[in-house]
Every structure is written in structure tokens, then in C-alpha cells.
Coordinates of N, CA and C in Angstrom, one line a residue:
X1 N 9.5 -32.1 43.4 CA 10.6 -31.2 43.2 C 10.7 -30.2 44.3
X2 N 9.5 -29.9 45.1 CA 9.7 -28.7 45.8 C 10.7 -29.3 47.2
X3 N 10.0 -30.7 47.0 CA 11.3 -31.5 48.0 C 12.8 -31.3 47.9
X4 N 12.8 -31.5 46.8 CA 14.2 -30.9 46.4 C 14.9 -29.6 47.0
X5 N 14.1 -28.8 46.7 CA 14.7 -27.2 46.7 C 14.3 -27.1 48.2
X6 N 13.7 -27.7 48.9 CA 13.4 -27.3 50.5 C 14.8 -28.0 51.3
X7 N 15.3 -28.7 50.6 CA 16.1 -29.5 51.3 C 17.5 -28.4 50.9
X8 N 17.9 -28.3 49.7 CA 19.3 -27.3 48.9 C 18.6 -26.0 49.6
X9 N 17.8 -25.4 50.0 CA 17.5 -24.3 51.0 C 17.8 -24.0 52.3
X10 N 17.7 -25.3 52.8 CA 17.7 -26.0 54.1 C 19.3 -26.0 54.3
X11 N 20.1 -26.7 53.3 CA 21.5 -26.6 53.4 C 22.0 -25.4 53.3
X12 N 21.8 -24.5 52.2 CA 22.2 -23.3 51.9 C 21.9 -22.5 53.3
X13 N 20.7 -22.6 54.0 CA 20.5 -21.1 55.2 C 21.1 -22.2 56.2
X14 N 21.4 -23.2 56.8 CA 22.7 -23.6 57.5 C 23.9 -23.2 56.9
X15 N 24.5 -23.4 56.1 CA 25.3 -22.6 55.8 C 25.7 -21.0 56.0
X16 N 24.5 -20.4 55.9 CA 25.0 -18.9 55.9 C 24.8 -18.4 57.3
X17 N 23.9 -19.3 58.1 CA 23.7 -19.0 59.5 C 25.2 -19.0 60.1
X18 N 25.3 -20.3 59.9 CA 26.9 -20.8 60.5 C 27.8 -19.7 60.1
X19 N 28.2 -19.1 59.2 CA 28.8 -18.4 58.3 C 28.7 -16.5 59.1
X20 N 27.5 -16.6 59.2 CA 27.5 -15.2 59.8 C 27.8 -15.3 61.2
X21 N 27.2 -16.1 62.0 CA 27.5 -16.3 63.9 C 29.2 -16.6 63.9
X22 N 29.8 -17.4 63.1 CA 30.8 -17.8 63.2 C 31.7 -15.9 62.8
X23 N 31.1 -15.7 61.8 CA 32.0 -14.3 62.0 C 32.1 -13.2 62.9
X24 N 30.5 -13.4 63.7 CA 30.2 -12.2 64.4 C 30.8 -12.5 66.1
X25 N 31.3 -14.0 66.1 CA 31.9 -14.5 67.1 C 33.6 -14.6 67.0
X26 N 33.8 -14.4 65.9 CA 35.2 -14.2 65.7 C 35.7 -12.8 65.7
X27 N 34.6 -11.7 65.8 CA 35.3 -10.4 66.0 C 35.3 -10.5 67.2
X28 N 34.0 -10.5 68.1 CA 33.8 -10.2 69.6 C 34.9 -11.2 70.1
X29 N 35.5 -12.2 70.0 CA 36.8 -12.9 70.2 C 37.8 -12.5 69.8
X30 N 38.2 -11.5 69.0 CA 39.2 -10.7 68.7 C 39.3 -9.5 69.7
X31 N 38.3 -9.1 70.1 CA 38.6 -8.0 71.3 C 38.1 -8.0 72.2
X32 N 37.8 -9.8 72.5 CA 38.5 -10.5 74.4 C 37.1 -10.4 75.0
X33 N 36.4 -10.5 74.5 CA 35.2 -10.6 74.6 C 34.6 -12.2 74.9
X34 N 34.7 -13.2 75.6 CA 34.3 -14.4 75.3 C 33.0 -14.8 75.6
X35 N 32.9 -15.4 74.0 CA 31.8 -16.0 73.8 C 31.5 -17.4 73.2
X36 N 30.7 -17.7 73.3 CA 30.8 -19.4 72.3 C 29.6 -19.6 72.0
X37 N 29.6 -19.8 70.5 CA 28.2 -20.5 69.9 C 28.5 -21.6 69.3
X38 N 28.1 -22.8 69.7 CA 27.8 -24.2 69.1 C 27.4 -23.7 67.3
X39 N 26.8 -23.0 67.1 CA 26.2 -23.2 65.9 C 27.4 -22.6 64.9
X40 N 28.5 -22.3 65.0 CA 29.9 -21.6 64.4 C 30.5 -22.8 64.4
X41 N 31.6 -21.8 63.3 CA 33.3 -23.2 63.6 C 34.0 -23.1 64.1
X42 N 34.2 -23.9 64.7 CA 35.1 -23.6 65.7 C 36.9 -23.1 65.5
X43 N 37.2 -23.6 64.1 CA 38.7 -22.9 63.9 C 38.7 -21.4 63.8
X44 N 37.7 -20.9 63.2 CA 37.9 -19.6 63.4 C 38.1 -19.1 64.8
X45 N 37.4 -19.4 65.3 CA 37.3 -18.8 66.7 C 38.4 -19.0 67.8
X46 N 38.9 -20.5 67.7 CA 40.2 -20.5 67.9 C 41.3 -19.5 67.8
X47 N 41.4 -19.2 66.3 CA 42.4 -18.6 65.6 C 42.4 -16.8 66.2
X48 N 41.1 -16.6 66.8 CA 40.1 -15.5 67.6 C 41.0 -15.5 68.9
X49 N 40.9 -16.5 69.4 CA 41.3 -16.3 70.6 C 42.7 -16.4 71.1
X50 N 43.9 -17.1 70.2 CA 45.3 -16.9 70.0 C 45.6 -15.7 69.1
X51 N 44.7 -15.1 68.4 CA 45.4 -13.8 68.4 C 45.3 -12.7 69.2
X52 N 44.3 -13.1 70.4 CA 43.5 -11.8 71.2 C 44.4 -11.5 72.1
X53 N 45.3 -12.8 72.6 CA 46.2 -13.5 73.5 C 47.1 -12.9 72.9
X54 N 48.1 -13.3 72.1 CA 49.2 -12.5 71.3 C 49.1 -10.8 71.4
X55 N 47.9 -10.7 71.0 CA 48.0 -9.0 71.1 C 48.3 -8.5 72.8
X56 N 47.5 -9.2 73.4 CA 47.9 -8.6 74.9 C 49.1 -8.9 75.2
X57 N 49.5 -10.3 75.0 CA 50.5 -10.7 75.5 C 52.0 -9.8 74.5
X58 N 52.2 -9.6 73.7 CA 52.9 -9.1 72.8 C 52.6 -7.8 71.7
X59 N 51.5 -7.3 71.7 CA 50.8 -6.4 71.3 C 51.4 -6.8 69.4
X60 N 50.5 -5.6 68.8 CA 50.3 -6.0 67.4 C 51.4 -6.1 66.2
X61 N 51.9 -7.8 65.9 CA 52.2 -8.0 65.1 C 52.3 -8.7 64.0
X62 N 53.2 -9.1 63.2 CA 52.7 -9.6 62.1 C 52.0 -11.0 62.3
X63 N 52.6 -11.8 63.3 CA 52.3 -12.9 63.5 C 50.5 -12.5 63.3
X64 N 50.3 -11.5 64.9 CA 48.9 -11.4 64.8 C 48.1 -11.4 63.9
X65 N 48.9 -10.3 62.8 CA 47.7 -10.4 61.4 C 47.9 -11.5 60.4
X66 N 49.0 -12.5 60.5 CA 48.9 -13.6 60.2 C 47.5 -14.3 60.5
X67 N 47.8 -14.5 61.7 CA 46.7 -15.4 62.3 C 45.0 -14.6 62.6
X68 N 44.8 -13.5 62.5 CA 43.6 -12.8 62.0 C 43.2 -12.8 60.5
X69 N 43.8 -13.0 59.6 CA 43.8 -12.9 58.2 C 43.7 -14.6 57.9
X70 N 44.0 -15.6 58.4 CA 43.9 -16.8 58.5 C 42.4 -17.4 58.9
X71 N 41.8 -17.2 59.9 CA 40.1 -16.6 60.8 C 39.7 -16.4 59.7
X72 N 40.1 -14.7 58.9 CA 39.0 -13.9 58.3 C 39.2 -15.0 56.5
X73 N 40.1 -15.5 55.9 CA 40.3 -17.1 55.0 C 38.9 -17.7 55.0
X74 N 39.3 -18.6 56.6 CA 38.5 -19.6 56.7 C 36.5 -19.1 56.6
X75 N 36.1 -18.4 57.0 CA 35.3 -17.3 57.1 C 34.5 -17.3 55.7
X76 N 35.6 -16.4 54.8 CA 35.6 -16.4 53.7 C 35.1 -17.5 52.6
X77 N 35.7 -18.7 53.0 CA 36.0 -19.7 52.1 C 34.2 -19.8 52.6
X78 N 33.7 -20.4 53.8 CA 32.4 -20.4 53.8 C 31.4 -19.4 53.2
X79 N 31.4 -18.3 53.1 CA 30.4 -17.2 52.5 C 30.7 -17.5 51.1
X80 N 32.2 -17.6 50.7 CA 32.0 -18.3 49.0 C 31.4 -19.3 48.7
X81 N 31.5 -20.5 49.5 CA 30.8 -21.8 49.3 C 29.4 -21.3 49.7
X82 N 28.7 -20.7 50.7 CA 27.3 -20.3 50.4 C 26.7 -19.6 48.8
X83 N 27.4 -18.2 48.3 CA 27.0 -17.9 47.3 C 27.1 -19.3 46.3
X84 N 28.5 -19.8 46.1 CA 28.3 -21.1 44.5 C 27.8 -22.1 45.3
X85 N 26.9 -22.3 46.0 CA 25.9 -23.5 46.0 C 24.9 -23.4 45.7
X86 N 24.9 -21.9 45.2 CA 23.2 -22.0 44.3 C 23.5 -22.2 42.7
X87 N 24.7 -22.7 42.2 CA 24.7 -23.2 41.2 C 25.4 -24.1 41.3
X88 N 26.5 -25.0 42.2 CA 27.0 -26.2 41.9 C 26.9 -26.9 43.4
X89 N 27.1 -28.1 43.2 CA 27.0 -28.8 44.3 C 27.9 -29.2 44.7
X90 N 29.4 -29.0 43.8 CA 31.0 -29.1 44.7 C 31.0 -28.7 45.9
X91 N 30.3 -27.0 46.0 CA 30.5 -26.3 47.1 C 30.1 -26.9 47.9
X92 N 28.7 -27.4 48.3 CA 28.7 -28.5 49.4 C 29.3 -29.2 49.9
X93 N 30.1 -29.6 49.4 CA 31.0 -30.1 49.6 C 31.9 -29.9 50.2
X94 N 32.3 -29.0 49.4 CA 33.5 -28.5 50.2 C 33.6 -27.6 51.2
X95 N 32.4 -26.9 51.3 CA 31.5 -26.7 53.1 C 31.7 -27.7 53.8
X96 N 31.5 -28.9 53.1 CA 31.3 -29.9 54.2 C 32.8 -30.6 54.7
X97 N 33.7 -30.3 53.9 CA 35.4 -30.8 54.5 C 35.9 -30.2 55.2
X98 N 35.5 -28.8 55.0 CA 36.1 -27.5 55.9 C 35.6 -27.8 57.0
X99 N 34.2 -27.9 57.4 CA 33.6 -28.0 58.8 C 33.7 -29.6 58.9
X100 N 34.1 -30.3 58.5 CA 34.3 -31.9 58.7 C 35.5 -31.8 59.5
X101 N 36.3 -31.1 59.0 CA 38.1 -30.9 59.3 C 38.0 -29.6 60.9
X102 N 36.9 -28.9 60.3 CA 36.6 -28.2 61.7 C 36.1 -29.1 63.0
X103 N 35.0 -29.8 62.7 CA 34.7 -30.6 64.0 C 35.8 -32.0 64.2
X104 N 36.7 -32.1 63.5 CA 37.8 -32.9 64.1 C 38.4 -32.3 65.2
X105 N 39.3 -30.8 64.5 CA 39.9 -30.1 65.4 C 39.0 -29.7 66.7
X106 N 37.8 -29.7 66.9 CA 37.0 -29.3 67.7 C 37.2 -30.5 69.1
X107 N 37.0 -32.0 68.5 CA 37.0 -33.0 69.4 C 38.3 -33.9 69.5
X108 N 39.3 -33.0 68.8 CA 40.8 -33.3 69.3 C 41.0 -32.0 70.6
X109 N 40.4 -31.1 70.2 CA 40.8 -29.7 71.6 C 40.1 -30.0 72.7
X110 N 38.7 -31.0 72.3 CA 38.6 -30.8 74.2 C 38.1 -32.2 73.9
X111 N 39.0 -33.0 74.0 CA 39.1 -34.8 74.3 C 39.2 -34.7 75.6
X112 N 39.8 -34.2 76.2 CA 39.8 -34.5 78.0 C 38.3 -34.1 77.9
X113 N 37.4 -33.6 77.9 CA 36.3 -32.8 78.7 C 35.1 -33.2 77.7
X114 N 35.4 -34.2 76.9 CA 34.3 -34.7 76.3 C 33.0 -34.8 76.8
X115 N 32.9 -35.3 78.1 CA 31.9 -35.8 78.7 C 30.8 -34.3 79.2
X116 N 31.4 -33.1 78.9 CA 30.5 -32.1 80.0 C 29.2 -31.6 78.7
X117 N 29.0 -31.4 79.3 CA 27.6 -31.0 78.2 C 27.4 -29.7 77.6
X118 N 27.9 -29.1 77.5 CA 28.3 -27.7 76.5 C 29.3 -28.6 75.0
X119 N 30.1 -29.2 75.5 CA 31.0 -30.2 74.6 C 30.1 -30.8 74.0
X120 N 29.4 -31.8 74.8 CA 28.1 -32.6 73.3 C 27.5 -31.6 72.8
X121 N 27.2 -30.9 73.4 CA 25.8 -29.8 72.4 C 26.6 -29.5 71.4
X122 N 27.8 -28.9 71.5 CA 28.7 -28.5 70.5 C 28.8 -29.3 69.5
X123 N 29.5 -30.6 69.6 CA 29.8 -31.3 69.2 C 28.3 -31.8 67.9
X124 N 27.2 -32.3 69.0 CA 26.1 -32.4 68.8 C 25.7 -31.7 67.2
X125 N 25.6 -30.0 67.9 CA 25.7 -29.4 66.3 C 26.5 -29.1 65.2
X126 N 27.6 -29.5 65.5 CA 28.4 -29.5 64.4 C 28.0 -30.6 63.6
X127 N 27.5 -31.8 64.0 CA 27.0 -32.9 63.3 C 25.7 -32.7 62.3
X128 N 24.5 -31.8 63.1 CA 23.4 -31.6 62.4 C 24.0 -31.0 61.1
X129 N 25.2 -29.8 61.3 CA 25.3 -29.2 60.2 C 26.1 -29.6 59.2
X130 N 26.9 -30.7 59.5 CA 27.4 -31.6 58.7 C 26.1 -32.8 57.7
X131 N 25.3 -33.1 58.7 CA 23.9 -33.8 58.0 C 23.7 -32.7 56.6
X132 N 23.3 -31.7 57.5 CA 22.4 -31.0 56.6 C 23.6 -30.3 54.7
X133 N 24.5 -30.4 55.3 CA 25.5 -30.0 54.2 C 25.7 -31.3 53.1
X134 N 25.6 -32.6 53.9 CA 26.0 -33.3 53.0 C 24.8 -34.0 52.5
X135 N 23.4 -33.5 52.8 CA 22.5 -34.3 52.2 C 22.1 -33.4 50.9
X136 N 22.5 -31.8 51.3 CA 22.4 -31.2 50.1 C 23.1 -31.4 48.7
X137 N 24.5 -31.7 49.6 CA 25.3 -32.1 48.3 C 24.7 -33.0 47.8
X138 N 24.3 -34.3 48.3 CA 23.4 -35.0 47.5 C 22.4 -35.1 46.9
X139 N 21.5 -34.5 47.3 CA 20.7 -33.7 46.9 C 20.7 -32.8 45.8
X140 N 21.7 -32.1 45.4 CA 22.1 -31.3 44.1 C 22.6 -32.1 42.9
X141 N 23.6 -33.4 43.7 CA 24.2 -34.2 42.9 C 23.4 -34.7 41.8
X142 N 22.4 -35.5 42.7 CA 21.2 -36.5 42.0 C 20.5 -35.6 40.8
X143 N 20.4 -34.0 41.4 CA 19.5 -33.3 40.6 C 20.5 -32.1 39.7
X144 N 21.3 -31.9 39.0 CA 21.6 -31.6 38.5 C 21.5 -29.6 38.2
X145 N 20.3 -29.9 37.5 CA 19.6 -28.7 37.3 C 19.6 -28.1 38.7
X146 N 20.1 -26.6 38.3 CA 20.2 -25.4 38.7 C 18.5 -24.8 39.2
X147 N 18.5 -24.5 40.6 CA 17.1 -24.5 41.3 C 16.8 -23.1 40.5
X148 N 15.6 -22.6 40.2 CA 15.1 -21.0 39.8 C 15.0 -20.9 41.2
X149 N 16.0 -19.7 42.1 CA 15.5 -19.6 43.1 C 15.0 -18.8 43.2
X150 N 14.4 -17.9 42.6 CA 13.9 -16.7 42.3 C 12.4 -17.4 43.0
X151 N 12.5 -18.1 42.9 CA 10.4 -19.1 42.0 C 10.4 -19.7 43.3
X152 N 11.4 -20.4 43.9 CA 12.1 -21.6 44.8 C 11.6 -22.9 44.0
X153 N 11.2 -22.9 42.9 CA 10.9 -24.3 41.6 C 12.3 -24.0 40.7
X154 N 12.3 -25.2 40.7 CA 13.7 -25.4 39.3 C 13.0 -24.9 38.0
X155 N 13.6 -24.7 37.1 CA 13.8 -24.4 36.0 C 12.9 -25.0 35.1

């Protein structure tokens, strides 16, 4: 069992790691600051950097908070799926479509430049943390029971 819960821990702090760098890289990309972490998602940051663009280029409007409020969504949707994955294993899941659907958009944006090596590493870790997401889902699946995380022993 403790195999268990080391593995649903393992997914859960990938999860929240990703979840915090990806936000703390979407503000510093909001005010033109560039930066890039492989270990984030990449649509947020995107979404970071066409509105940082917009604002300079057109200064603050709705569109902008459109598309800053869309970032701060996606964002969101992750920090929710970290808290409910300590009691269901959907969320895994569905961590794992958002960033599944994120590392597509990731290797549709730089298909020319696939080959340089900042791109694989990137790429690279978007995969680990896709591993690591969907083995928890499975992982939860099989096991049902709700981990005592208090204990880090199930119930």
C-alpha cells in the first residue's frame, strides 16, 4: 500500500509544482518579463504573452482581460484538479487532458524548430508529467479507497 500512496503523491506534487511555476511564469509574462520553464503549461503562458503584446501594442482592454482571465481559468482548473485528487481519480484525469491538449498546442507552435534542444527538453517534460499524471489516475482507479493523507496510509 505505501506503494500506492507514494505513487498518488508523486502525481499530486507534479501536479501542484506544475501548477505553481506555471502561474508564477504567467504573471512575470504578463509584465514582459521573459521567461520559460519546461516544467509549466505552456497555454497559459502563451495566453501571457499575447496579452503583454496587446497591452503594449493597444494598451488595456477588454480583449486583454479576456485573454488574462482565460491564463488565470486554465491555471485554476489545475489547482482544482490538485485539491480533488486527493479524493477522486477523475481529476487525474482530467489534469491529464488539459496538459495532454497543452503539450499538443506546445508541439503544433514550434513544429518548425522541433529539433533545438530547449524544444525537446520541453517537450521531454511535458511527457514525464503526463506519465506521472496518468499513472496516478491509474493508480487511484485500481485502488479506490481514499488515501488517509494525514498518515500517508490509506484508511
Amino acid at each position: 500500500m505505501e506503494k500506492v500512496v507514494r505513487k498518488l503523491q508523486m502525481g499530486r506534487m507534479t501536479l501542484l509544482l506544475m501548477t505553481i511555476l506555471t502561474g508564477i511564469y504567467f504573471i512575470l509574462l504578463l509584465f514582459g518579463i521573459q521567461m520559460d520553464s519546461p516544467y509549466s503549461a505552456f497555454l497559459p503562458q502563451f495566453l501571457a504573452v499575447i496579452a503583454h503584446a496587446m497591452m503594449v501594442e493597444f494598451g488595456f482592454s477588454v480583449s486583454v482581460l479576456f485573454v488574462v482571465l482565460l491564463g488565470i481559468a486554465l491555471i485554476a482548473i489545475y489547482a482544482l484538479a490538485w485539491v480533488k485528487t486527493k479524493t477522486s481519480a477523475k481529476w487525474f484525469m482530467i489534469a491529464f487532458i488539459l496538459f495532454f491538449v497543452d503539450t499538443l498546442f506546445l508541439i503544433y507552435w514550434y513544429q518548425n524548430i522541433l529539433t533545438q534542444l530547449p524544444v525537446l527538453l520541453t517537450i521531454a517534460i511535458h511527457f514525464i508529467i503526463l506519465y506521472y499524471l496518468y499513472t496516478s489516475y491509474q493508480t487511484f482507479a485500481k485502488n479506490p479507497d481514499a488515501p488517509d493523507w494525514s498518515k500517508g496510509k490509506y484508511k
